[in-house]
XYZ file of C-alpha atoms in Angstrom:
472
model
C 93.936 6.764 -41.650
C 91.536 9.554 -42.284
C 88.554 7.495 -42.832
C 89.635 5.833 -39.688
C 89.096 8.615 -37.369
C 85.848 9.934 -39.132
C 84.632 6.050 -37.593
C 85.740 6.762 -34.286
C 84.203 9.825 -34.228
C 81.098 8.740 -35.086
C 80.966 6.312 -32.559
C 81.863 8.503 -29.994
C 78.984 10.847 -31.099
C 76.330 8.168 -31.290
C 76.892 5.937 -29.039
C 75.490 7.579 -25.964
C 72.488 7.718 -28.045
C 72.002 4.247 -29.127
C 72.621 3.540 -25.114
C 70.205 5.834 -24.072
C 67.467 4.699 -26.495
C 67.493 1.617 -24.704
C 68.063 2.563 -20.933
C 65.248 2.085 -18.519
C 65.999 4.600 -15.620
C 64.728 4.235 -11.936
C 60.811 5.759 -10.852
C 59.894 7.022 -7.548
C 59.224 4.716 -5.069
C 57.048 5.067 -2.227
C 56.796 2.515 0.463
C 55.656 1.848 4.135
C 58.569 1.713 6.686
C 59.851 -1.670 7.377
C 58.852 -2.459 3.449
C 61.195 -3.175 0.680
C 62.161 -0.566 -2.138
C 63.430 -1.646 -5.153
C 64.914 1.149 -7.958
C 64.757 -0.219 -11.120
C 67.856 0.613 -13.929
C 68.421 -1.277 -17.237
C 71.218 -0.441 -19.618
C 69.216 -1.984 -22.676
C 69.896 -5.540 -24.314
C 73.003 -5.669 -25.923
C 74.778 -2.877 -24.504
C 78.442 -3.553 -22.823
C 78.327 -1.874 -19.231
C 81.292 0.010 -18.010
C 81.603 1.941 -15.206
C 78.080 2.129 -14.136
C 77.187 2.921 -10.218
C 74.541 4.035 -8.042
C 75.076 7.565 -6.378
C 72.966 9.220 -3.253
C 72.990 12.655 -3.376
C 76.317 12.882 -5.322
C 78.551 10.488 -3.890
C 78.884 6.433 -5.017
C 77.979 4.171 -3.041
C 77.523 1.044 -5.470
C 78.672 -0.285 -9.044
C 76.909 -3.198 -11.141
C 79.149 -5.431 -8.843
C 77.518 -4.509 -5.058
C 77.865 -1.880 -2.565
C 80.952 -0.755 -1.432
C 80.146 2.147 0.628
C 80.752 0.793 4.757
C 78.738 3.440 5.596
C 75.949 1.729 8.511
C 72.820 3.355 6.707
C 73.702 1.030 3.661
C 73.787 -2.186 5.472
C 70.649 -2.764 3.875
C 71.613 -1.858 0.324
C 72.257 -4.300 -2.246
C 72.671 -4.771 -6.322
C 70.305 -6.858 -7.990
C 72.324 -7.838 -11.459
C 70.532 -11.373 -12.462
C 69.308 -9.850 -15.909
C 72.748 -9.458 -17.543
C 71.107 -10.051 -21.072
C 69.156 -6.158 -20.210
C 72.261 -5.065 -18.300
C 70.221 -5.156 -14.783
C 71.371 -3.294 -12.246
C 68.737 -2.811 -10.015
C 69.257 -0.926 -6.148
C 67.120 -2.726 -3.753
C 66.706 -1.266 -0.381
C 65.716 -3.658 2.377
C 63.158 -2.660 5.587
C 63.463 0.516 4.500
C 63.665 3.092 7.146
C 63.004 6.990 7.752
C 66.788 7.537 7.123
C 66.394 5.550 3.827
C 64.570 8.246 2.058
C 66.466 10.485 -0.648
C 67.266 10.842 -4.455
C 69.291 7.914 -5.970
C 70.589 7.894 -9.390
C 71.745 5.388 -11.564
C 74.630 6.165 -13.819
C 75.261 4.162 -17.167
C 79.090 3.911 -18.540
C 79.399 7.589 -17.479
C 77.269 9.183 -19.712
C 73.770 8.595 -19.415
C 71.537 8.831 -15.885
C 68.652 9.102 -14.081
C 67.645 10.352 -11.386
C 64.627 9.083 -8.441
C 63.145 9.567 -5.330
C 62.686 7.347 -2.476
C 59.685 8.241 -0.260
C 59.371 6.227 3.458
C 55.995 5.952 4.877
C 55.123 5.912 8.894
C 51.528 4.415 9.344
C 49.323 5.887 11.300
C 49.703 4.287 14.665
C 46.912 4.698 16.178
C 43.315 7.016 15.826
C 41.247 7.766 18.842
C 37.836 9.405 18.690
C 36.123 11.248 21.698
C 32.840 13.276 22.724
C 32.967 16.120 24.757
C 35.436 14.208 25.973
C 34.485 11.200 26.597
C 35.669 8.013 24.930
C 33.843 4.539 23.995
C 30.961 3.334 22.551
C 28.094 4.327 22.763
C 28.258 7.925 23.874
C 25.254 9.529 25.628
C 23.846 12.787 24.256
C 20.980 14.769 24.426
C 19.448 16.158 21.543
C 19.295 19.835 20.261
C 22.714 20.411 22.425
C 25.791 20.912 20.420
C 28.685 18.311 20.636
C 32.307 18.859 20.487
C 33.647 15.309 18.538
C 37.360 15.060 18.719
C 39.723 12.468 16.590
C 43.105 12.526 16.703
C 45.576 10.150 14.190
C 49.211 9.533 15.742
C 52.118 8.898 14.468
C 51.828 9.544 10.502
C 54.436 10.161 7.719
C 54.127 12.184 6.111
C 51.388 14.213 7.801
C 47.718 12.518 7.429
C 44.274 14.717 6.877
C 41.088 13.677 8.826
C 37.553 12.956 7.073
C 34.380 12.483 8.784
C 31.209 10.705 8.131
C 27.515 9.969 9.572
C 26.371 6.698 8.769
C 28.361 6.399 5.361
C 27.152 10.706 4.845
C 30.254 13.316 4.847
C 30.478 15.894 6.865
C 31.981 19.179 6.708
C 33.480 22.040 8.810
C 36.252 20.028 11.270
C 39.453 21.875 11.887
C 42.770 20.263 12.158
C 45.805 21.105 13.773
C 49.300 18.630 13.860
C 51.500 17.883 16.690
C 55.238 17.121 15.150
C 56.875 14.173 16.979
C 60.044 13.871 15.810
C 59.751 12.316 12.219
C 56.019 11.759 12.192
C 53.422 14.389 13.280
C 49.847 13.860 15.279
C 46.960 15.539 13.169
C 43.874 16.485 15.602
C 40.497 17.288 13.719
C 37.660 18.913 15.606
C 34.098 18.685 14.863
C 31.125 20.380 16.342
C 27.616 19.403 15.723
C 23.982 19.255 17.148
C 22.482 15.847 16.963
C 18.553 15.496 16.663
C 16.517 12.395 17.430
C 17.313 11.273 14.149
C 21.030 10.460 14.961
C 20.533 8.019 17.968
C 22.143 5.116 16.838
C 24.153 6.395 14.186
C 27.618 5.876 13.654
C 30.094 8.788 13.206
C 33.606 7.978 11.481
C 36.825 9.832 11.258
C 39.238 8.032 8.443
C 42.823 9.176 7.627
C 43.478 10.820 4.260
C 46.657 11.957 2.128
C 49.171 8.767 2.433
C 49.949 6.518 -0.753
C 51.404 3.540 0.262
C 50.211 3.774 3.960
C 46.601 1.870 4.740
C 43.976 4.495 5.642
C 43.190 4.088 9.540
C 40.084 5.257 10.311
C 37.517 4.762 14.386
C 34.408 5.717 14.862
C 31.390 6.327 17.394
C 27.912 5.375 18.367
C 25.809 7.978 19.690
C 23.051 7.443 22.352
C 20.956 10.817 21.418
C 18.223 11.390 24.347
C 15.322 13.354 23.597
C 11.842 14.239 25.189
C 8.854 12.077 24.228
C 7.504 12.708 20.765
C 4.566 11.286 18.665
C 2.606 10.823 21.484
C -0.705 8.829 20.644
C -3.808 7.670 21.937
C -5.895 4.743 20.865
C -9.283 3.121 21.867
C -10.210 -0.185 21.409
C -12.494 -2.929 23.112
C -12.882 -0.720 26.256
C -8.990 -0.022 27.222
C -7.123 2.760 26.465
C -4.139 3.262 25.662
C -0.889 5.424 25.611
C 2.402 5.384 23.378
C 5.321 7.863 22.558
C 8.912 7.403 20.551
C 11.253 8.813 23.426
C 15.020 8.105 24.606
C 15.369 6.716 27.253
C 12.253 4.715 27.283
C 8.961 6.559 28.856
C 8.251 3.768 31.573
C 4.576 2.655 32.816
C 4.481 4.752 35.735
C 5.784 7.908 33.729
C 2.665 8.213 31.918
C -0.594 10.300 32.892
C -3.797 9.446 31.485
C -6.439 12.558 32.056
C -10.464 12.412 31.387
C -12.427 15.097 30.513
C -9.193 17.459 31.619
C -9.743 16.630 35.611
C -9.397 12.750 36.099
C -6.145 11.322 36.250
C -5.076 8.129 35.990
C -1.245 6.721 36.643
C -0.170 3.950 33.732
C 0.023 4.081 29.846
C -3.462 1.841 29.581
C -6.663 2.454 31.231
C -10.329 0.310 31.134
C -13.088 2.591 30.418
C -16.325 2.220 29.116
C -18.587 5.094 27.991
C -21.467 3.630 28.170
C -21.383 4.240 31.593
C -19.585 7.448 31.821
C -20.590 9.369 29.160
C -18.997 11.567 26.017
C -15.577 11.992 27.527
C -12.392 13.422 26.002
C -9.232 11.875 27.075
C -5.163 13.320 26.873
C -2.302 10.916 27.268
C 1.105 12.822 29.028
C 4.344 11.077 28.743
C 7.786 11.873 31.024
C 11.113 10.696 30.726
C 14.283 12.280 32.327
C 14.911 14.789 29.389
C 11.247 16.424 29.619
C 7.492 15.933 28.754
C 4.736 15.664 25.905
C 1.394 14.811 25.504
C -1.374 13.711 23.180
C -4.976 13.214 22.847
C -7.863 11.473 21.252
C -8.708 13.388 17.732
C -12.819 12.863 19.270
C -14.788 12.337 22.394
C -15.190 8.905 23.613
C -19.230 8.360 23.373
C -21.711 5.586 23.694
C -22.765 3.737 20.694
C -26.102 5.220 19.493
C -28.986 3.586 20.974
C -31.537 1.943 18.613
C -35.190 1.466 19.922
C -36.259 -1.905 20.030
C -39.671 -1.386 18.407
C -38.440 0.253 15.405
C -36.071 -2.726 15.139
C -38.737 -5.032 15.140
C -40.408 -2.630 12.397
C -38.259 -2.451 10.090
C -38.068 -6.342 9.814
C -41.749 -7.329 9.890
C -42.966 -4.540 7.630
C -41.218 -5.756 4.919
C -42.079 -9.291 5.688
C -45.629 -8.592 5.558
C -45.476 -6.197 2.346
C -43.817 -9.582 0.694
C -46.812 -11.778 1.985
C -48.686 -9.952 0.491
C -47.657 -9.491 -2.813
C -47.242 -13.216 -2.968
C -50.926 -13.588 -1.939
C -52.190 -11.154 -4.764
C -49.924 -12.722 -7.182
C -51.235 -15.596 -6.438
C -54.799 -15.137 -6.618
C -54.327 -13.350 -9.954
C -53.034 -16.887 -11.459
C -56.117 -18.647 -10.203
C -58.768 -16.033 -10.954
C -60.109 -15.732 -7.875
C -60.809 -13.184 -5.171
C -59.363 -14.187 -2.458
C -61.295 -11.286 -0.103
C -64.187 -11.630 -1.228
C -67.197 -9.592 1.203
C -69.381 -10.832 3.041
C -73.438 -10.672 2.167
C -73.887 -9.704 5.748
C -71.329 -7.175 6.093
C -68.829 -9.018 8.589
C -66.072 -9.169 6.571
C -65.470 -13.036 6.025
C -64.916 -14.989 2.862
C -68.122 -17.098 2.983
C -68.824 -18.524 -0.760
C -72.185 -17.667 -2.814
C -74.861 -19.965 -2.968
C -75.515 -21.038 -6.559
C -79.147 -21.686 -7.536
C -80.271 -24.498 -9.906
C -82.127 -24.318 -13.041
C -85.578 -25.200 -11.092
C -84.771 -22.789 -8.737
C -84.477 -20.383 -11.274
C -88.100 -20.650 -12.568
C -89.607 -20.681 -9.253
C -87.795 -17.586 -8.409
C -88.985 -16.087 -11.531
C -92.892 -16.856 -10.933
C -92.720 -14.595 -7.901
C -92.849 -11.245 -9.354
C -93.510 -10.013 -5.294
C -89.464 -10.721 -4.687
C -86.851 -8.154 -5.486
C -83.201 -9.386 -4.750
C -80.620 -6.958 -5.251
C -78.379 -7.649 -8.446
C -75.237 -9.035 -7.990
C -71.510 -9.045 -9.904
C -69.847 -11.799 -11.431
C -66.220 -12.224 -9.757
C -63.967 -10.969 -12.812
C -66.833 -9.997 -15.316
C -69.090 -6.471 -15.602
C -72.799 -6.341 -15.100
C -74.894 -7.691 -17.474
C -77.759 -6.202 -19.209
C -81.678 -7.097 -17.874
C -83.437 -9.394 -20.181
C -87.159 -8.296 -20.355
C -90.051 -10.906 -19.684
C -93.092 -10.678 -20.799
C -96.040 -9.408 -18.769
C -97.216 -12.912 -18.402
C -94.769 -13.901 -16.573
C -94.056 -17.227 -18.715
C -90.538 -18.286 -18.479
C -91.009 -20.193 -21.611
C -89.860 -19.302 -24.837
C -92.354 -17.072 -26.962
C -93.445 -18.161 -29.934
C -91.863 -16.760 -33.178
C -88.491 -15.988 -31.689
C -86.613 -18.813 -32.762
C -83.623 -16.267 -34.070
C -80.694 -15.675 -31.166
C -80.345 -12.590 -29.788
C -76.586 -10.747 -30.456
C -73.760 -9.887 -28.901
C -72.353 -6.456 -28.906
C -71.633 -6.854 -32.460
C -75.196 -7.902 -33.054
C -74.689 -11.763 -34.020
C -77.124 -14.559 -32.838
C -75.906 -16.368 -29.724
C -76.657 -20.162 -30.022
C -77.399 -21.898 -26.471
C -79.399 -19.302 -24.771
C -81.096 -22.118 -23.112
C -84.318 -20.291 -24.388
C -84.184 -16.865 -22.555
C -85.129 -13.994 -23.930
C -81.927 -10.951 -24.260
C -81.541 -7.675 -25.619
C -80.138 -6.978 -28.783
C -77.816 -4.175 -28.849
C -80.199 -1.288 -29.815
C -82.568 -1.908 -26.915
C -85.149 -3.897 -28.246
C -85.631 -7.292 -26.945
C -86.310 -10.415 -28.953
C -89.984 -11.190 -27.788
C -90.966 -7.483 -28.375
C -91.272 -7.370 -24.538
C -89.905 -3.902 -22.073
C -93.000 -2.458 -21.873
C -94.501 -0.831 -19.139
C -95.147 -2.594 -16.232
C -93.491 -5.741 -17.461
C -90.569 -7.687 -15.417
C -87.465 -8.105 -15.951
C -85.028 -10.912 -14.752
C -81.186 -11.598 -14.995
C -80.602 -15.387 -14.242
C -77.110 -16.745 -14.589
C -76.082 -20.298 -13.648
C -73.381 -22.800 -14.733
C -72.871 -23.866 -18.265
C -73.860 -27.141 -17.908
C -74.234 -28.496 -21.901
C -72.734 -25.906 -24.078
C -69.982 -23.178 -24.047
C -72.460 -20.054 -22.893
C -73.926 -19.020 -20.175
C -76.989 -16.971 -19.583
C -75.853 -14.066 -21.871
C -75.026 -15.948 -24.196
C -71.077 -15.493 -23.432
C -68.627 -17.967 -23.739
C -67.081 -19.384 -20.449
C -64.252 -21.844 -20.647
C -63.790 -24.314 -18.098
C -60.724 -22.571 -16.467
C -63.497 -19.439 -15.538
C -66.721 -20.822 -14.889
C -68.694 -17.665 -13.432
C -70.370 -17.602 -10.120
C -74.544 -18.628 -10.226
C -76.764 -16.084 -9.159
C -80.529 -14.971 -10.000
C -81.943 -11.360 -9.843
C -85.647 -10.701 -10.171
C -86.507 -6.970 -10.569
C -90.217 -5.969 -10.251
């Protein structure tokens, strides 16, 4: 008997505990008005459920079987109990209402519980946005002048903050005040600010904040920002110019000035003008629209195009041309080995050619010891050295001098044709340059051997010019 009661008793003092290892308790639920709400409560697998209920604020008003309070606010109530394997016994709370909200707790056989809270959201109804005022889309404004930017969210539960952006960028420094209607409250945020230029166009949003189950509601703005003309410019090109600005509203055609030389005017943003006929002139472009005026102007003076005298044109292109004839010509002659200016015997400048005497002639010429004729120069070769005759004038070869006279490194010359020359010291073959005697210098063609006159060798390529000096 006394073993007995030491089993009851501990039973009694750890049951609760095996029950409560197992019990999954109800979590706070949050939901939008008109939503379902569902409190979850599990007395574990296995575990034989007693008297269980549900209790709001203290008093039953359901067991594992269904409601049983009449009450009208828990029309709506019901016991989900499906799961009996897990002991379900869940509170579900259709279209849940304002009036719904509270702490409900779920009570196992008597001895274990748990408490939660259910929260009723009222979405925002509606958010309006205004400017100084005045609502829609865009919104006229003028730069540089503060706005006052208004937006107001209606009908939230629990109350609702107020954000605001600029094209996506937050903004700071609103100030919000709440109007309580009844179970929801109105929050009203304020916003000043000073648009520039830089805003027209943008977007400005004000979102709802600070609900959880509740869809943040949000409206926003487009602002028309009008500002004075700015970035006025002037440009030149193929004889018109011509005027342009960034401005809001629009600077039209007729709105823009275009002055010359600070005194003429002329009404339009384009213009014809040609300097050539006007001058160096300097040129400012003003631009009006209904918030105020700018103006711009040409970095330089407009100015003719340099002028460029046509015989220094004409210059510049034949010089060169006739610098490039004229190395070709002396390039040219070079090859060939001619002189192709060569001067005249009678001093007029031409080109006529040299006569060239014949052998005959030669002798003949050198008989008449009364006839000087001034020496003359091979084309492309130096003077050549006198041969000395003998007193007798014979123009035959003397006797005795059958050995050649040398070149300039004293070597017989073969093919002399027979005429006496100098040898490098002075003295001539014959033993001839005395006093009194004559001396010729003929030179013709090579006509049978490789020398000439001299005795130097010609090859066919430079055949040197015929001529015949006497000197008396």
């Amino acid at each position: 008997m006394t073993g007995l009661r030491m089993m009851w008793c501990f039973v009694l003092l750890f049951y609760p505990l095996s029950v409560k290892g197992v019990f999954t308790g109800p979590s706070n639920e949050v939901v939008v008005e008109g939503q379902t709400a569902t409190l979850t409560c599990r007395a574990g697998a296995g575990v034989t459920i007693g008297f269980s209920s549900w209790l709001d604020d203290g008093a039953n008003i359901a067991t594992k079987d269904g409601v049983f309070n009449p009450a009208p606010k828990y029309s709506n109530f019901a016991i989900l109990n499906a799961d009996t394997v897990n002991g379900q016994m869940d509170l579900q709370i259709a279209n849940a209402q304002y009036e719904d909200e509270g702490t409900y707790e779920c009570q196992i056989n008597a001895d274990i519980s748990d408490p939660a809270t259910l929260t009723v959201e009222a979405q925002v109804t509606s958010v309006t946005i205004t400017v100084n005022g005045a609502s829609g889309s865009p919104v006229d404004v003028v730069a540089g002048e503060e706005q006052t930017l208004v937006c107001t969210a209606f009908g939230a539960r629990p109350r609702v903050g107020i954000d605001w952006t600029n094209d996506g960028t937050s903004l700071s420094g609103d100030t919000e005040t709440e109007s309580v209607n009844g179970n929801t409250t109105d929050t009203i945020s304020t916003l000043l600010y000073t648009p520039t230029s830089n805003d027209n166009g943008r977007q400005f949003r004000c979102e709802t904040t600070g609900q959880e189950a509740a869809t943040p509601q949000s409206q926003s703005v487009t602002l028309n920002v009008q500002f004075a003309p700015v970035d006025v410019t002037v440009e030149y090109s193929q004889g018109t110019i011509t005027c342009s600005s960034t401005a809001n509203p629009t600077v039209a055609n007729n709105m823009y000035v275009i002055t010359l030389n600070d005194t003429e005017t002329s009404i339009g943003k384009t213009l014809k003008y040609d300097p050539e006929m006007y001058g160096c002139t300097t040129v400012k472009c003003t631009a009006t629209n209904t918030i105020g005026t700018a103006s711009g102007s040409l970095a330089d003076p407009l100015c003719p195009a340099p002028q460029t005298n046509p015989a220094v044109i004409a210059l510049a292109v034949i010089i060169p041309i006739a610098v490039l004839v004229a190395i070709i010509c002396i390039v040219l002659c070079y090859k060939q080995k001619k002189f192709c200016f060569a001067p005249s015997k009678t001093g007029s400048g031409g080109t006529i050619p040299k006569k060239q005497p014949s052998a005959s002639n030669a002798d003949m010429i050198r008989n008449q010891p009364e006839v000087r004729q001034s020496v003359h120069k091979y084309d492309d070769e130096p003077k050549k050295p006198r041969i000395p005759r003998s007193s007798t004038g014979n123009s035959k070869k003397q006797p005795g001098n059958d050995a050649a006279p040398r070149q300039s490194g004293g070597s017989p010359v073969e093919g002399n044709r027979g005429y006496p020359a100098e040898y490098p010291d002075g003295r001539n073959q014959d033993g001839g340059g005395e006093s009194g005697v004559n001396y010729a210098d003929l030179e013709f063609q090579n006509r049978q051997g490789d020398t000439n006159g001299h005795g130097q060798i010609h090859y066919p390529e430079e055949e040197p010019t015929q001529y015949a000096s006497i000197l008396v």
